[in-house]
Amino acid sequence: RAGILGGGHQLADVDVGLYALGAFPSDQGLFAQGGNPSDSRIANGAGAGIKGAVFPHSLGNIVGVGLEFSGHGSEISFSSPVNAGSAASTNLWVFSSMVNLTLRYPGKAFVPYIGVGGGYSSGTLTHANIPGRSDRDFEGSWTLSYQFFDGLQCNLTEKVFLFSDYKYLSADYHCKELALDFRSQYALFGIGLRF
């Protein structure tokens, strides 16, 4: 098998994958202009990401630690609490950088796994059409975030695999005139290489 070599022996497997994602955020958790709009909507979105993990052979090739970077777009819309009947909207771009801990069953053809991650997430607003807000162009909010995930690898060859994940992400963004307890489910599909 491929892996990190040390003294002529393989010390670990390294998995690296690229993926496309679908984001399915919750419509709850929006606080805008001093109120909680009852008709808030956070649209589904699409994006992409990259992740990698190292699985040391000394830990049975079962426990892995890795990094993940992803991003996707969405849109927030609601009725303005301060201007009755006025519609408000903004684009929302979510970018996350995570450190993941993964537990897997090292099967031959199929490799199921579960994991948790923590790191930083950015909620960036663009084209904000929100009454009373002077800056409509750009604003970002960085925050600590966490995620849970499970998935399945399908080994095509010794080095190439396909994978699919379900992921849940939680992050709290705070911008001018708008705060969001962001909660989203994700479906991921990708291809990876094992080194």
PDB file of C-alpha atoms in Angstrom, residues 16-167:
ATOM      1  CA  VAL A  16      -6.431  13.640  -0.009  1.00  0.00           C
ATOM      2  CA  GLY A  17      -9.763  14.396  -1.665  1.00  0.00           C
ATOM      3  CA  LEU A  18     -11.573  17.078  -3.666  1.00  0.00           C
ATOM      4  CA  TYR A  19     -15.344  17.328  -3.409  1.00  0.00           C
ATOM      5  CA  ALA A  20     -18.464  19.157  -4.504  1.00  0.00           C
ATOM      6  CA  LEU A  21     -21.091  19.902  -1.860  1.00  0.00           C
ATOM      7  CA  GLY A  22     -24.725  20.767  -1.472  1.00  0.00           C
ATOM      8  CA  ALA A  23     -25.632  22.927   1.545  1.00  0.00           C
ATOM      9  CA  PHE A  24     -29.046  22.736   3.233  1.00  0.00           C
ATOM     10  CA  PRO A  25     -29.141  25.444   5.960  1.00  0.00           C
ATOM     11  CA  SER A  26     -31.785  25.830   8.632  1.00  0.00           C
ATOM     12  CA  ASP A  27     -34.089  28.855   8.245  1.00  0.00           C
ATOM     13  CA  GLN A  28     -33.962  29.409  12.020  1.00  0.00           C
ATOM     14  CA  GLY A  29     -31.527  31.525  14.037  1.00  0.00           C
ATOM     15  CA  LEU A  30     -31.624  34.861  12.181  1.00  0.00           C
ATOM     16  CA  PHE A  31     -31.589  38.043  14.293  1.00  0.00           C
ATOM     17  CA  ALA A  32     -31.921  41.183  12.187  1.00  0.00           C
ATOM     18  CA  GLN A  33     -32.471  44.839  13.049  1.00  0.00           C
ATOM     19  CA  GLY A  34     -33.455  44.124  16.635  1.00  0.00           C
ATOM     20  CA  GLY A  35     -35.884  41.289  15.934  1.00  0.00           C
ATOM     21  CA  ASN A  36     -36.327  37.729  14.759  1.00  0.00           C
ATOM     22  CA  PRO A  37     -38.143  37.855  11.400  1.00  0.00           C
ATOM     23  CA  SER A  38     -40.708  35.078  11.217  1.00  0.00           C
ATOM     24  CA  ASP A  39     -40.367  34.729   7.447  1.00  0.00           C
ATOM     25  CA  SER A  40     -36.579  34.464   7.257  1.00  0.00           C
ATOM     26  CA  ARG A  41     -35.293  32.155   4.537  1.00  0.00           C
ATOM     27  CA  ILE A  42     -31.766  30.865   4.007  1.00  0.00           C
ATOM     28  CA  ALA A  43     -31.525  29.317   0.572  1.00  0.00           C
ATOM     29  CA  ASN A  44     -29.789  26.038  -0.215  1.00  0.00           C
ATOM     30  CA  GLY A  45     -26.380  26.455  -1.787  1.00  0.00           C
ATOM     31  CA  ALA A  46     -23.557  24.711  -3.598  1.00  0.00           C
ATOM     32  CA  GLY A  47     -19.807  24.802  -3.254  1.00  0.00           C
ATOM     33  CA  ALA A  48     -16.616  22.777  -3.080  1.00  0.00           C
ATOM     34  CA  GLY A  49     -13.830  21.761  -0.752  1.00  0.00           C
ATOM     35  CA  ILE A  50     -10.606  19.870  -0.202  1.00  0.00           C
ATOM     36  CA  LYS A  51      -9.625  17.641   2.701  1.00  0.00           C
ATOM     37  CA  GLY A  52      -6.726  15.482   3.733  1.00  0.00           C
ATOM     38  CA  ALA A  53      -5.992  13.112   6.601  1.00  0.00           C
ATOM     39  CA  VAL A  54      -3.086  11.082   7.946  1.00  0.00           C
ATOM     40  CA  PHE A  55      -3.825   7.599   9.331  1.00  0.00           C
ATOM     41  CA  PRO A  56      -0.806   6.292  11.311  1.00  0.00           C
ATOM     42  CA  HIS A  57      -0.232   2.543  11.073  1.00  0.00           C
ATOM     43  CA  SER A  58       0.773   2.605  14.753  1.00  0.00           C
ATOM     44  CA  LEU A  59      -2.892   3.365  15.551  1.00  0.00           C
ATOM     45  CA  GLY A  60      -4.135   0.462  13.464  1.00  0.00           C
ATOM     46  CA  ASN A  61      -4.783   2.620  10.396  1.00  0.00           C
ATOM     47  CA  ILE A  62      -8.121   3.449  12.051  1.00  0.00           C
ATOM     48  CA  VAL A  63      -7.609   6.902  13.633  1.00  0.00           C
ATOM     49  CA  GLY A  64      -6.812   9.876  11.396  1.00  0.00           C
ATOM     50  CA  VAL A  65      -6.111  13.571  11.878  1.00  0.00           C
ATOM     51  CA  GLY A  66      -6.534  15.999   9.013  1.00  0.00           C
ATOM     52  CA  LEU A  67      -7.349  19.419   7.601  1.00  0.00           C
ATOM     53  CA  GLU A  68     -10.367  20.512   5.575  1.00  0.00           C
ATOM     54  CA  PHE A  69     -11.152  23.714   3.669  1.00  0.00           C
ATOM     55  CA  SER A  70     -14.547  24.386   2.080  1.00  0.00           C
ATOM     56  CA  GLY A  71     -16.784  27.159   0.831  1.00  0.00           C
ATOM     57  CA  HIS A  72     -20.263  27.689  -0.564  1.00  0.00           C
ATOM     58  CA  GLY A  73     -22.754  30.391  -1.434  1.00  0.00           C
ATOM     59  CA  SER A  74     -26.303  30.987  -0.218  1.00  0.00           C
ATOM     60  CA  GLU A  75     -28.814  33.809   0.142  1.00  0.00           C
ATOM     61  CA  ILE A  76     -30.675  35.233   3.133  1.00  0.00           C
ATOM     62  CA  SER A  77     -34.039  36.953   2.721  1.00  0.00           C
ATOM     63  CA  PHE A  78     -36.547  38.328   5.262  1.00  0.00           C
ATOM     64  CA  SER A  79     -39.052  41.106   5.874  1.00  0.00           C
ATOM     65  CA  SER A  80     -37.441  44.099   7.566  1.00  0.00           C
ATOM     66  CA  PRO A  81     -38.580  44.444  11.213  1.00  0.00           C
ATOM     67  CA  VAL A  82     -38.019  48.229  11.100  1.00  0.00           C
ATOM     68  CA  ASN A  83     -39.703  48.958   7.741  1.00  0.00           C
ATOM     69  CA  ALA A  84     -42.985  47.071   7.548  1.00  0.00           C
ATOM     70  CA  GLY A  85     -43.469  45.491   4.173  1.00  0.00           C
ATOM     71  CA  SER A  86     -39.869  46.091   3.070  1.00  0.00           C
ATOM     72  CA  ALA A  87     -38.004  43.065   1.794  1.00  0.00           C
ATOM     73  CA  ALA A  88     -34.389  42.575   2.840  1.00  0.00           C
ATOM     74  CA  SER A  89     -31.833  40.216   1.353  1.00  0.00           C
ATOM     75  CA  THR A  90     -28.121  39.524   1.164  1.00  0.00           C
ATOM     76  CA  ASN A  91     -25.779  36.984  -0.346  1.00  0.00           C
ATOM     77  CA  LEU A  92     -24.048  34.784   2.235  1.00  0.00           C
ATOM     78  CA  TRP A  93     -20.688  33.142   1.533  1.00  0.00           C
ATOM     79  CA  VAL A  94     -19.535  30.542   4.055  1.00  0.00           C
ATOM     80  CA  PHE A  95     -15.856  29.558   4.234  1.00  0.00           C
ATOM     81  CA  SER A  96     -14.585  27.055   6.802  1.00  0.00           C
ATOM     82  CA  SER A  97     -11.157  25.772   7.852  1.00  0.00           C
ATOM     83  CA  MET A  98     -11.317  22.704  10.082  1.00  0.00           C
ATOM     84  CA  VAL A  99      -9.103  20.263  11.934  1.00  0.00           C
ATOM     85  CA  ASN A 100     -10.786  16.846  11.838  1.00  0.00           C
ATOM     86  CA  LEU A 101     -10.507  13.669  13.877  1.00  0.00           C
ATOM     87  CA  THR A 102     -11.690  10.627  11.907  1.00  0.00           C
ATOM     88  CA  LEU A 103     -12.398   7.048  12.941  1.00  0.00           C
ATOM     89  CA  ARG A 104     -12.719   4.512  10.136  1.00  0.00           C
ATOM     90  CA  TYR A 105     -13.077   0.838   9.499  1.00  0.00           C
ATOM     91  CA  PRO A 106     -10.212  -0.050   7.107  1.00  0.00           C
ATOM     92  CA  GLY A 107     -12.066  -2.332   4.733  1.00  0.00           C
ATOM     93  CA  LYS A 108     -10.765  -3.367   1.328  1.00  0.00           C
ATOM     94  CA  ALA A 109     -13.503  -2.226  -1.071  1.00  0.00           C
ATOM     95  CA  PHE A 110     -15.585  -0.002   1.231  1.00  0.00           C
ATOM     96  CA  VAL A 111     -14.340   2.153   4.129  1.00  0.00           C
ATOM     97  CA  PRO A 112     -17.021   3.667   6.409  1.00  0.00           C
ATOM     98  CA  TYR A 113     -15.984   6.463   8.769  1.00  0.00           C
ATOM     99  CA  ILE A 114     -17.243   9.024  11.286  1.00  0.00           C
ATOM    100  CA  GLY A 115     -15.620  12.134  12.701  1.00  0.00           C
ATOM    101  CA  VAL A 116     -15.700  15.506  14.413  1.00  0.00           C
ATOM    102  CA  GLY A 117     -13.972  18.754  13.565  1.00  0.00           C
ATOM    103  CA  GLY A 118     -13.372  22.223  14.895  1.00  0.00           C
ATOM    104  CA  GLY A 119     -11.886  25.421  13.535  1.00  0.00           C
ATOM    105  CA  TYR A 120     -12.731  28.803  12.054  1.00  0.00           C
ATOM    106  CA  SER A 121     -15.640  29.732   9.831  1.00  0.00           C
ATOM    107  CA  SER A 122     -16.375  32.978   8.019  1.00  0.00           C
ATOM    108  CA  GLY A 123     -19.820  34.239   7.078  1.00  0.00           C
ATOM    109  CA  THR A 124     -19.374  36.956   4.449  1.00  0.00           C
ATOM    110  CA  LEU A 125     -22.216  39.203   3.280  1.00  0.00           C
ATOM    111  CA  THR A 126     -22.226  40.722  -0.216  1.00  0.00           C
ATOM    112  CA  HIS A 127     -24.847  42.812  -2.028  1.00  0.00           C
ATOM    113  CA  ALA A 128     -26.674  43.427   1.254  1.00  0.00           C
ATOM    114  CA  ASN A 129     -30.054  45.015   0.566  1.00  0.00           C
ATOM    115  CA  ILE A 130     -31.001  45.670   4.201  1.00  0.00           C
ATOM    116  CA  PRO A 131     -32.892  48.887   5.115  1.00  0.00           C
ATOM    117  CA  GLY A 132     -30.835  51.134   7.410  1.00  0.00           C
ATOM    118  CA  ARG A 133     -27.538  49.527   6.453  1.00  0.00           C
ATOM    119  CA  SER A 134     -25.132  51.945   4.733  1.00  0.00           C
ATOM    120  CA  ASP A 135     -22.552  49.380   3.558  1.00  0.00           C
ATOM    121  CA  ARG A 136     -24.030  47.062   0.949  1.00  0.00           C
ATOM    122  CA  ASP A 137     -20.836  45.738  -0.565  1.00  0.00           C
ATOM    123  CA  PHE A 138     -18.941  43.497   1.815  1.00  0.00           C
ATOM    124  CA  GLU A 139     -18.742  42.437   5.464  1.00  0.00           C
ATOM    125  CA  GLY A 140     -17.305  39.319   7.066  1.00  0.00           C
ATOM    126  CA  SER A 141     -17.616  37.682  10.462  1.00  0.00           C
ATOM    127  CA  TRP A 142     -15.086  35.101  11.691  1.00  0.00           C
ATOM    128  CA  THR A 143     -16.037  32.695  14.454  1.00  0.00           C
ATOM    129  CA  LEU A 144     -15.153  29.374  16.017  1.00  0.00           C
ATOM    130  CA  SER A 145     -17.222  26.525  14.598  1.00  0.00           C
ATOM    131  CA  TYR A 146     -17.608  22.767  14.810  1.00  0.00           C
ATOM    132  CA  GLN A 147     -18.857  19.929  12.641  1.00  0.00           C
ATOM    133  CA  PHE A 148     -19.870  16.272  12.744  1.00  0.00           C
ATOM    134  CA  PHE A 149     -19.638  13.988   9.748  1.00  0.00           C
ATOM    135  CA  ASP A 150     -19.934  10.423   8.558  1.00  0.00           C
ATOM    136  CA  GLY A 151     -19.183   8.950   5.195  1.00  0.00           C
ATOM    137  CA  LEU A 152     -18.115   6.091   2.982  1.00  0.00           C
ATOM    138  CA  GLN A 153     -15.102   5.568   0.736  1.00  0.00           C
ATOM    139  CA  CYS A 154     -15.276   3.255  -2.256  1.00  0.00           C
ATOM    140  CA  ASN A 155     -11.801   2.086  -3.298  1.00  0.00           C
ATOM    141  CA  LEU A 156     -11.464   1.964  -7.089  1.00  0.00           C
ATOM    142  CA  THR A 157      -7.784   1.011  -6.976  1.00  0.00           C
ATOM    143  CA  GLU A 158      -5.114   0.889  -4.283  1.00  0.00           C
ATOM    144  CA  LYS A 159      -4.588   4.648  -4.677  1.00  0.00           C
ATOM    145  CA  VAL A 160      -7.866   6.060  -6.046  1.00  0.00           C
ATOM    146  CA  PHE A 161     -11.183   6.219  -4.209  1.00  0.00           C
ATOM    147  CA  LEU A 162     -14.590   7.865  -4.400  1.00  0.00           C
ATOM    148  CA  PHE A 163     -16.277   9.166  -1.254  1.00  0.00           C
ATOM    149  CA  SER A 164     -19.564  10.590  -0.018  1.00  0.00           C
ATOM    150  CA  ASP A 165     -20.197  12.394   3.278  1.00  0.00           C
ATOM    151  CA  TYR A 166     -23.052  13.714   5.351  1.00  0.00           C
ATOM    152  CA  LYS A 167     -21.927  16.695   7.441  1.00  0.00           C
TER     153      LYS A 167
END
